[in-house]
mmCIF file of C-alpha atoms in Angstrom:
data_model
loop_
_atom_site.group_PDB
_atom_site.id
_atom_site.type_symbol
_atom_site.label_atom_id
_atom_site.label_comp_id
_atom_site.label_asym_id
_atom_site.label_seq_id
_atom_site.Cartn_x
_atom_site.Cartn_y
_atom_site.Cartn_z
ATOM 1 C CA MET A 1 21.108 17.567 -3.891
ATOM 2 C CA LEU A 2 18.765 14.875 -5.218
ATOM 3 C CA LEU A 3 20.798 12.137 -3.187
ATOM 4 C CA LYS A 4 21.708 14.179 -0.136
ATOM 5 C CA ILE A 5 18.721 12.700 2.062
ATOM 6 C CA VAL A 6 19.514 9.321 1.020
ATOM 7 C CA LYS A 7 23.427 9.819 1.634
ATOM 8 C CA ASP A 8 22.665 11.215 5.103
ATOM 9 C CA TRP A 9 20.388 8.269 5.893
ATOM 10 C CA VAL A 10 22.916 5.574 4.769
ATOM 11 C CA SER A 11 25.869 6.995 6.432
ATOM 12 C CA SER A 12 23.868 7.252 9.838
ATOM 13 C CA ASN A 13 24.389 4.407 12.474
ATOM 14 C CA ASN A 14 21.930 1.813 13.592
ATOM 15 C CA LYS A 15 19.158 2.939 11.057
ATOM 16 C CA LEU A 16 17.782 -0.235 10.491
ATOM 17 C CA GLU A 17 17.230 -1.076 14.255
ATOM 18 C CA ARG A 18 15.844 2.437 14.882
ATOM 19 C CA ILE A 19 13.428 2.115 11.641
ATOM 20 C CA TRP A 20 12.261 -1.378 12.996
ATOM 21 C CA LEU A 21 11.584 -0.449 16.544
ATOM 22 C CA LEU A 22 9.653 2.603 15.546
ATOM 23 C CA ALA A 23 7.501 0.595 13.175
ATOM 24 C CA LYS A 24 6.768 -1.917 15.858
ATOM 25 C CA ILE A 25 5.982 0.886 18.474
ATOM 26 C CA GLU A 26 3.592 2.541 15.881
ATOM 27 C CA PHE A 27 1.890 -0.740 15.057
ATOM 28 C CA LYS A 28 1.382 -1.561 18.656
ATOM 29 C CA LEU A 29 -0.073 1.990 19.438
ATOM 30 C CA ARG A 30 -2.431 1.438 16.598
ATOM 31 C CA TYR A 31 -3.989 -1.640 17.685
ATOM 32 C CA TYR A 32 -3.246 -2.350 21.292
ATOM 33 C CA GLU A 33 -5.049 0.282 22.829
ATOM 34 C CA ASN A 34 -8.267 -1.308 21.637
ATOM 35 C CA LYS A 35 -10.032 -4.153 23.175
ATOM 36 C CA LEU A 36 -9.882 -6.308 20.009
ATOM 37 C CA GLY A 37 -6.201 -5.369 19.518
ATOM 38 C CA LEU A 38 -4.375 -6.957 16.670
ATOM 39 C CA LEU A 39 -7.844 -8.565 15.539
ATOM 40 C CA TRP A 40 -8.733 -5.149 13.790
ATOM 41 C CA ALA A 41 -5.983 -5.638 11.494
ATOM 42 C CA LEU A 42 -7.423 -8.936 10.398
ATOM 43 C CA LEU A 43 -11.383 -8.003 10.883
ATOM 44 C CA LYS A 44 -11.192 -4.877 8.482
ATOM 45 C CA PRO A 45 -10.453 -6.662 5.377
ATOM 46 C CA ILE A 46 -12.831 -9.481 6.341
ATOM 47 C CA MET A 47 -15.641 -7.029 6.865
ATOM 48 C CA ASP A 48 -14.927 -5.377 3.575
ATOM 49 C CA ILE A 49 -14.840 -8.549 1.810
ATOM 50 C CA CYS A 50 -18.299 -9.556 3.308
ATOM 51 C CA ILE A 51 -19.931 -6.392 2.146
ATOM 52 C CA TYR A 52 -18.484 -6.757 -1.394
ATOM 53 C CA TYR A 53 -19.055 -10.127 -1.793
ATOM 54 C CA VAL A 54 -22.887 -9.660 -0.617
ATOM 55 C CA VAL A 55 -23.290 -6.580 -3.174
ATOM 56 C CA PHE A 56 -21.138 -8.059 -6.071
ATOM 57 C CA LYS A 57 -21.639 -11.737 -5.879
ATOM 58 C CA ILE A 58 -25.176 -12.196 -4.539
ATOM 59 C CA VAL A 59 -26.944 -9.140 -5.554
ATOM 60 C CA MET A 60 -25.058 -8.509 -8.950
ATOM 61 C CA LYS A 61 -24.397 -12.020 -9.583
ATOM 62 C CA SER A 62 -20.638 -11.726 -10.585
ATOM 63 C CA ASP A 63 -19.524 -14.782 -12.437
ATOM 64 C CA VAL A 64 -15.602 -14.560 -11.298
ATOM 65 C CA PRO A 65 -14.510 -17.892 -9.751
ATOM 66 C CA ALA A 66 -13.181 -18.112 -6.398
ATOM 67 C CA PHE A 67 -14.634 -14.431 -5.865
ATOM 68 C CA ALA A 68 -13.927 -14.106 -2.135
ATOM 69 C CA SER A 69 -10.147 -14.821 -2.545
ATOM 70 C CA PHE A 70 -10.349 -12.710 -5.595
ATOM 71 C CA LEU A 71 -11.699 -9.766 -3.463
ATOM 72 C CA PHE A 72 -9.310 -10.663 -0.720
ATOM 73 C CA ILE A 73 -5.976 -10.129 -2.557
ATOM 74 C CA GLY A 74 -7.110 -7.099 -4.331
ATOM 75 C CA LEU A 75 -8.463 -5.399 -1.174
ATOM 76 C CA ILE A 76 -5.275 -5.895 0.985
ATOM 77 C CA ILE A 77 -3.202 -4.349 -1.733
ATOM 78 C CA TRP A 78 -5.534 -1.507 -2.151
ATOM 79 C CA ASN A 79 -5.975 -0.932 1.592
ATOM 80 C CA PHE A 80 -1.985 -0.894 2.226
ATOM 81 C CA PHE A 81 -1.652 1.719 -0.498
ATOM 82 C CA VAL A 82 -4.467 3.842 0.850
ATOM 83 C CA GLU A 83 -3.615 3.473 4.485
ATOM 84 C CA SER A 84 0.115 4.298 3.774
ATOM 85 C CA THR A 85 -0.615 7.369 1.510
ATOM 86 C CA SER A 86 -3.480 8.953 3.450
ATOM 87 C CA GLY A 87 -2.051 8.057 6.843
ATOM 88 C CA THR A 88 1.361 10.054 6.074
ATOM 89 C CA ILE A 89 -0.203 13.318 4.563
ATOM 90 C CA GLN A 90 0.309 15.035 7.857
ATOM 91 C CA ILE A 91 3.488 13.018 9.276
ATOM 92 C CA LEU A 92 5.851 16.116 8.944
ATOM 93 C CA ASN A 93 3.542 17.803 11.365
ATOM 94 C CA THR A 94 2.405 14.761 13.840
ATOM 95 C CA LYS A 95 6.007 13.507 14.022
ATOM 96 C CA LYS A 96 7.848 16.734 14.341
ATOM 97 C CA TYR A 97 9.387 15.842 17.357
ATOM 98 C CA LEU A 98 11.273 13.021 16.075
ATOM 99 C CA TYR A 99 13.322 14.997 13.334
ATOM 100 C CA GLU A 100 13.465 18.066 15.495
ATOM 101 C CA TYR A 101 14.585 16.541 18.921
ATOM 102 C CA SER A 102 16.269 13.068 17.830
ATOM 103 C CA ASN A 103 18.761 12.193 15.176
ATOM 104 C CA MET A 104 16.272 10.477 12.837
ATOM 105 C CA ASN A 105 16.005 12.136 9.482
ATOM 106 C CA LYS A 106 12.582 12.470 7.793
ATOM 107 C CA LEU A 107 12.955 9.587 5.329
ATOM 108 C CA GLU A 108 13.163 7.204 8.288
ATOM 109 C CA ILE A 109 10.103 8.458 9.569
ATOM 110 C CA TYR A 110 8.244 7.678 6.428
ATOM 111 C CA ILE A 111 9.779 4.241 6.136
ATOM 112 C CA SER A 112 9.091 3.169 9.615
ATOM 113 C CA THR A 113 5.452 4.231 9.217
ATOM 114 C CA LEU A 114 5.087 2.091 6.220
ATOM 115 C CA MET A 115 6.745 -0.756 7.604
ATOM 116 C CA SER A 116 4.098 -0.675 10.436
ATOM 117 C CA ASN A 117 1.508 -0.995 7.766
ATOM 118 C CA ALA A 118 3.618 -3.914 6.235
ATOM 119 C CA ILE A 119 3.329 -5.770 9.487
ATOM 120 C CA GLY A 120 -0.528 -5.460 8.939
ATOM 121 C CA PHE A 121 -0.249 -6.558 5.452
ATOM 122 C CA PHE A 122 1.816 -9.589 6.426
ATOM 123 C CA PHE A 123 -0.948 -10.627 8.690
ATOM 124 C CA ASN A 124 -3.602 -10.106 6.128
ATOM 125 C CA PHE A 125 -1.733 -11.846 3.433
ATOM 126 C CA LEU A 126 -1.168 -14.919 5.717
ATOM 127 C CA MET A 127 -4.721 -14.935 6.309
ATOM 128 C CA PHE A 128 -5.444 -14.839 2.493
ATOM 129 C CA LEU A 129 -2.927 -17.778 2.080
ATOM 130 C CA LEU A 130 -4.841 -19.900 4.590
ATOM 131 C CA PHE A 131 -8.336 -18.975 3.484
ATOM 132 C CA TYR A 132 -7.366 -19.526 -0.280
ATOM 133 C CA ASN A 133 -5.374 -23.045 0.136
ATOM 134 C CA PHE A 134 -7.578 -24.627 2.665
ATOM 135 C CA LEU A 135 -11.225 -23.102 2.448
ATOM 136 C CA GLU A 136 -11.538 -21.723 -1.057
ATOM 137 C CA LYS A 137 -13.178 -24.490 -3.137
ATOM 138 C CA ASP A 138 -12.001 -23.169 -6.675
ATOM 139 C CA SER A 139 -8.235 -22.709 -5.353
ATOM 140 C CA VAL A 140 -5.495 -23.942 -7.595
ATOM 141 C CA GLY A 141 -3.061 -24.560 -4.790
ATOM 142 C CA ILE A 142 0.240 -23.365 -4.155
ATOM 143 C CA SER A 143 2.813 -22.419 -6.759
ATOM 144 C CA ILE A 144 6.412 -21.685 -7.412
ATOM 145 C CA GLN A 145 5.095 -18.425 -9.134
ATOM 146 C CA ASN A 146 3.960 -17.317 -5.650
ATOM 147 C CA ILE A 147 7.277 -16.126 -5.021
ATOM 148 C CA TRP A 148 6.623 -13.193 -7.347
ATOM 149 C CA ILE A 149 4.682 -11.644 -4.573
ATOM 150 C CA VAL A 150 7.791 -10.466 -3.057
ATOM 151 C CA VAL A 151 8.694 -8.346 -5.893
ATOM 152 C CA ILE A 152 5.113 -7.001 -6.340
ATOM 153 C CA PHE A 153 4.959 -5.948 -2.534
ATOM 154 C CA LEU A 154 8.358 -4.170 -2.953
ATOM 155 C CA ASN A 155 6.943 -2.390 -5.960
ATOM 156 C CA LEU A 156 3.890 -1.277 -3.725
ATOM 157 C CA PHE A 157 6.045 -0.364 -0.863
ATOM 158 C CA ILE A 158 8.224 2.001 -3.256
ATOM 159 C CA LEU A 159 5.101 3.351 -4.953
ATOM 160 C CA SER A 160 3.274 4.085 -1.582
ATOM 161 C CA LEU A 161 6.551 5.793 -0.174
ATOM 162 C CA GLY A 162 6.929 7.976 -3.251
ATOM 163 C CA VAL A 163 3.307 9.064 -3.210
ATOM 164 C CA SER A 164 3.588 9.499 0.511
ATOM 165 C CA LEU A 165 6.835 11.752 0.149
ATOM 166 C CA ILE A 166 5.026 13.994 -2.481
ATOM 167 C CA LEU A 167 1.520 14.352 -0.761
ATOM 168 C CA SER A 168 2.967 14.999 2.852
ATOM 169 C CA ASN A 169 5.419 17.844 1.305
ATOM 170 C CA ILE A 170 2.607 19.423 -0.645
ATOM 171 C CA TYR A 171 0.398 19.609 2.443
ATOM 172 C CA ILE A 172 3.012 22.053 4.078
ATOM 173 C CA ILE A 173 2.052 24.675 1.321
ATOM 174 C CA ALA A 174 -1.652 23.394 0.657
ATOM 175 C CA LYS A 175 -3.392 21.557 3.326
ATOM 176 C CA ASP A 176 -6.320 21.060 0.863
ATOM 177 C CA ILE A 177 -4.445 18.190 -0.365
ATOM 178 C CA SER A 178 -5.580 15.708 2.294
ATOM 179 C CA GLN A 179 -9.163 16.281 1.073
ATOM 180 C CA ILE A 180 -8.330 16.197 -2.453
ATOM 181 C CA TRP A 181 -6.393 12.732 -2.000
ATOM 182 C CA LEU A 182 -9.433 11.506 -0.119
ATOM 183 C CA VAL A 183 -11.671 12.133 -3.180
ATOM 184 C CA PHE A 184 -9.314 11.060 -5.707
ATOM 185 C CA THR A 185 -8.644 7.696 -3.909
ATOM 186 C CA SER A 186 -12.380 7.268 -3.602
ATOM 187 C CA PHE A 187 -12.701 7.803 -7.463
ATOM 188 C CA LEU A 188 -9.593 5.471 -8.047
ATOM 189 C CA PHE A 189 -11.025 2.748 -6.146
ATOM 190 C CA PHE A 190 -13.794 2.276 -8.708
ATOM 191 C CA LEU A 191 -11.579 2.565 -11.438
ATOM 192 C CA SER A 192 -9.450 -0.395 -10.070
ATOM 193 C CA PRO A 193 -9.957 -4.011 -10.799
ATOM 194 C CA ILE A 194 -11.027 -4.765 -7.304
ATOM 195 C CA PHE A 195 -14.546 -6.274 -7.868
ATOM 196 C CA TYR A 196 -14.374 -6.684 -11.684
ATOM 197 C CA SER A 197 -13.025 -9.395 -13.933
ATOM 198 C CA LEU A 198 -10.114 -8.308 -15.909
ATOM 199 C CA LYS A 199 -12.054 -8.900 -19.141
ATOM 200 C CA VAL A 200 -14.800 -6.628 -17.793
ATOM 201 C CA PHE A 201 -12.061 -4.066 -16.668
ATOM 202 C CA LYS A 202 -10.012 -4.122 -19.771
ATOM 203 C CA GLU A 203 -13.266 -3.901 -22.132
ATOM 204 C CA ALA A 204 -14.437 -0.906 -20.127
ATOM 205 C CA LEU A 205 -11.102 0.702 -19.643
ATOM 206 C CA PRO A 206 -8.718 -0.186 -22.363
ATOM 207 C CA SER A 207 -5.032 0.113 -21.442
ATOM 208 C CA PHE A 208 -5.914 1.814 -18.159
ATOM 209 C CA ASP A 209 -3.873 -0.886 -16.231
ATOM 210 C CA TYR A 210 -1.004 1.035 -17.658
ATOM 211 C CA GLY A 211 -2.247 4.295 -16.126
ATOM 212 C CA ASN A 212 -3.163 3.139 -12.868
ATOM 213 C CA PRO A 213 -0.237 1.340 -11.049
ATOM 214 C CA VAL A 214 -2.236 0.011 -8.323
ATOM 215 C CA ALA A 215 -4.204 -1.932 -11.026
ATOM 216 C CA GLY A 216 -1.313 -3.447 -12.424
ATOM 217 C CA LEU A 217 -0.129 -4.712 -8.904
ATOM 218 C CA ILE A 218 -3.626 -6.020 -8.402
ATOM 219 C CA ILE A 219 -3.805 -7.900 -11.790
ATOM 220 C CA ASN A 220 -0.329 -9.324 -11.237
ATOM 221 C CA ALA A 221 -0.795 -10.490 -7.643
ATOM 222 C CA ARG A 222 -3.861 -12.583 -8.800
ATOM 223 C CA LYS A 223 -2.084 -13.857 -11.654
ATOM 224 C CA ILE A 224 0.639 -15.300 -9.552
ATOM 225 C CA MET A 225 -1.363 -16.297 -6.443
ATOM 226 C CA MET A 226 -4.569 -17.623 -8.034
ATOM 227 C CA GLU A 227 -3.643 -18.608 -11.610
ATOM 228 C CA LYS A 228 -0.295 -20.395 -11.211
ATOM 229 C CA SER A 229 1.004 -18.126 -14.081
ATOM 230 C CA SER A 230 3.857 -15.714 -14.324
ATOM 231 C CA PRO A 231 3.218 -12.005 -13.957
ATOM 232 C CA ASP A 232 2.709 -9.732 -16.882
ATOM 233 C CA PHE A 233 6.164 -8.535 -17.227
ATOM 234 C CA THR A 234 5.467 -5.645 -19.433
ATOM 235 C CA LEU A 235 2.875 -4.442 -16.626
ATOM 236 C CA LEU A 236 5.470 -5.273 -14.014
ATOM 237 C CA VAL A 237 8.285 -3.117 -15.601
ATOM 238 C CA TRP A 238 5.758 -0.342 -16.160
ATOM 239 C CA ASP A 239 4.572 -0.410 -12.449
ATOM 240 C CA LEU A 240 8.185 -0.563 -11.226
ATOM 241 C CA ALA A 241 9.289 2.426 -13.437
ATOM 242 C CA TYR A 242 6.049 4.600 -11.925
ATOM 243 C CA ALA A 243 7.157 3.624 -8.447
ATOM 244 C CA LEU A 244 10.802 4.489 -8.872
ATOM 245 C CA PHE A 245 9.893 7.743 -10.735
ATOM 246 C CA LEU A 246 7.439 8.780 -7.858
ATOM 247 C CA PHE A 247 9.968 7.819 -5.348
ATOM 248 C CA LEU A 248 12.644 9.931 -6.801
ATOM 249 C CA LEU A 249 10.191 12.706 -7.246
ATOM 250 C CA GLY A 250 9.172 12.280 -3.646
ATOM 251 C CA LEU A 251 12.943 12.786 -2.554
ATOM 252 C CA VAL A 252 13.298 16.121 -4.720
ATOM 253 C CA VAL A 253 9.913 17.482 -3.120
ATOM 254 C CA LEU A 254 11.391 16.384 0.344
ATOM 255 C CA ASN A 255 14.678 18.090 -0.236
ATOM 256 C CA LYS A 256 12.875 21.207 -1.743
ATOM 257 C CA LEU A 257 10.002 21.572 1.019
ATOM 258 C CA GLY A 258 10.841 19.268 3.838
ATOM 259 C CA SER A 259 13.142 21.994 5.433
ATOM 260 C CA LYS A 260 10.417 24.492 5.761
ATOM 261 C CA ALA A 261 8.024 21.977 7.616
ATOM 262 C CA ALA A 262 9.150 22.967 11.015
ATOM 263 C CA GLU A 263 8.381 26.677 10.383
ATOM 264 C CA LYS A 264 5.285 26.066 8.243
ATOM 265 C CA LEU A 265 3.426 23.509 10.236
#
């Protein structure tokens, strides 16, 4: 029962082409109807960085070196997690037509939506690389350790997919989950090391980086991109375990509740 959805998905034909096509369509629909188009995918993190830079660097005198880049990499990871999980809570309702009137299964719909967010992440990450390596005066340059970003992003993708599966299926029986998740992510935002140095974060919340998987991903992303060092492997394994557990739990929930989506929503 647990692997039924995955087995059905693997056995279907042209799944990768279908998912990629849907992801591209969703990405275009999200931005191309606006006058600034794709620029919005790039402008949002820049505007966020400007706001937090003024508050924490200029007003509160943060002593974190390369603070703009420090914010940049933290925010694009956080934004991907929040946009992927918040944006899919109602997906079984808004994309009902796809699994009712086409041969797409529900898991493909989730993956294509997260892939459209991944396109936005790619543009933001490319902009981070250009900014950090060519404009940031405290940059340590490119390192072989940067390759670890692929593993960290896959970890982030699986984590976001697992949480999305759980939240959207809970929404079938409890629509309040969308408001609860909004409050929870606002709370978690300030309990993640997005603005704070790792030293301040660990002094205030000892071992919380092991209780907050997004915090672990942000910490390791900074280590490999801005410190020329290897990731914290204990933290990396811990975060991968979180992601895989939540993904498997999400599949179970989808299998139990997903079949009722069409009649309940």
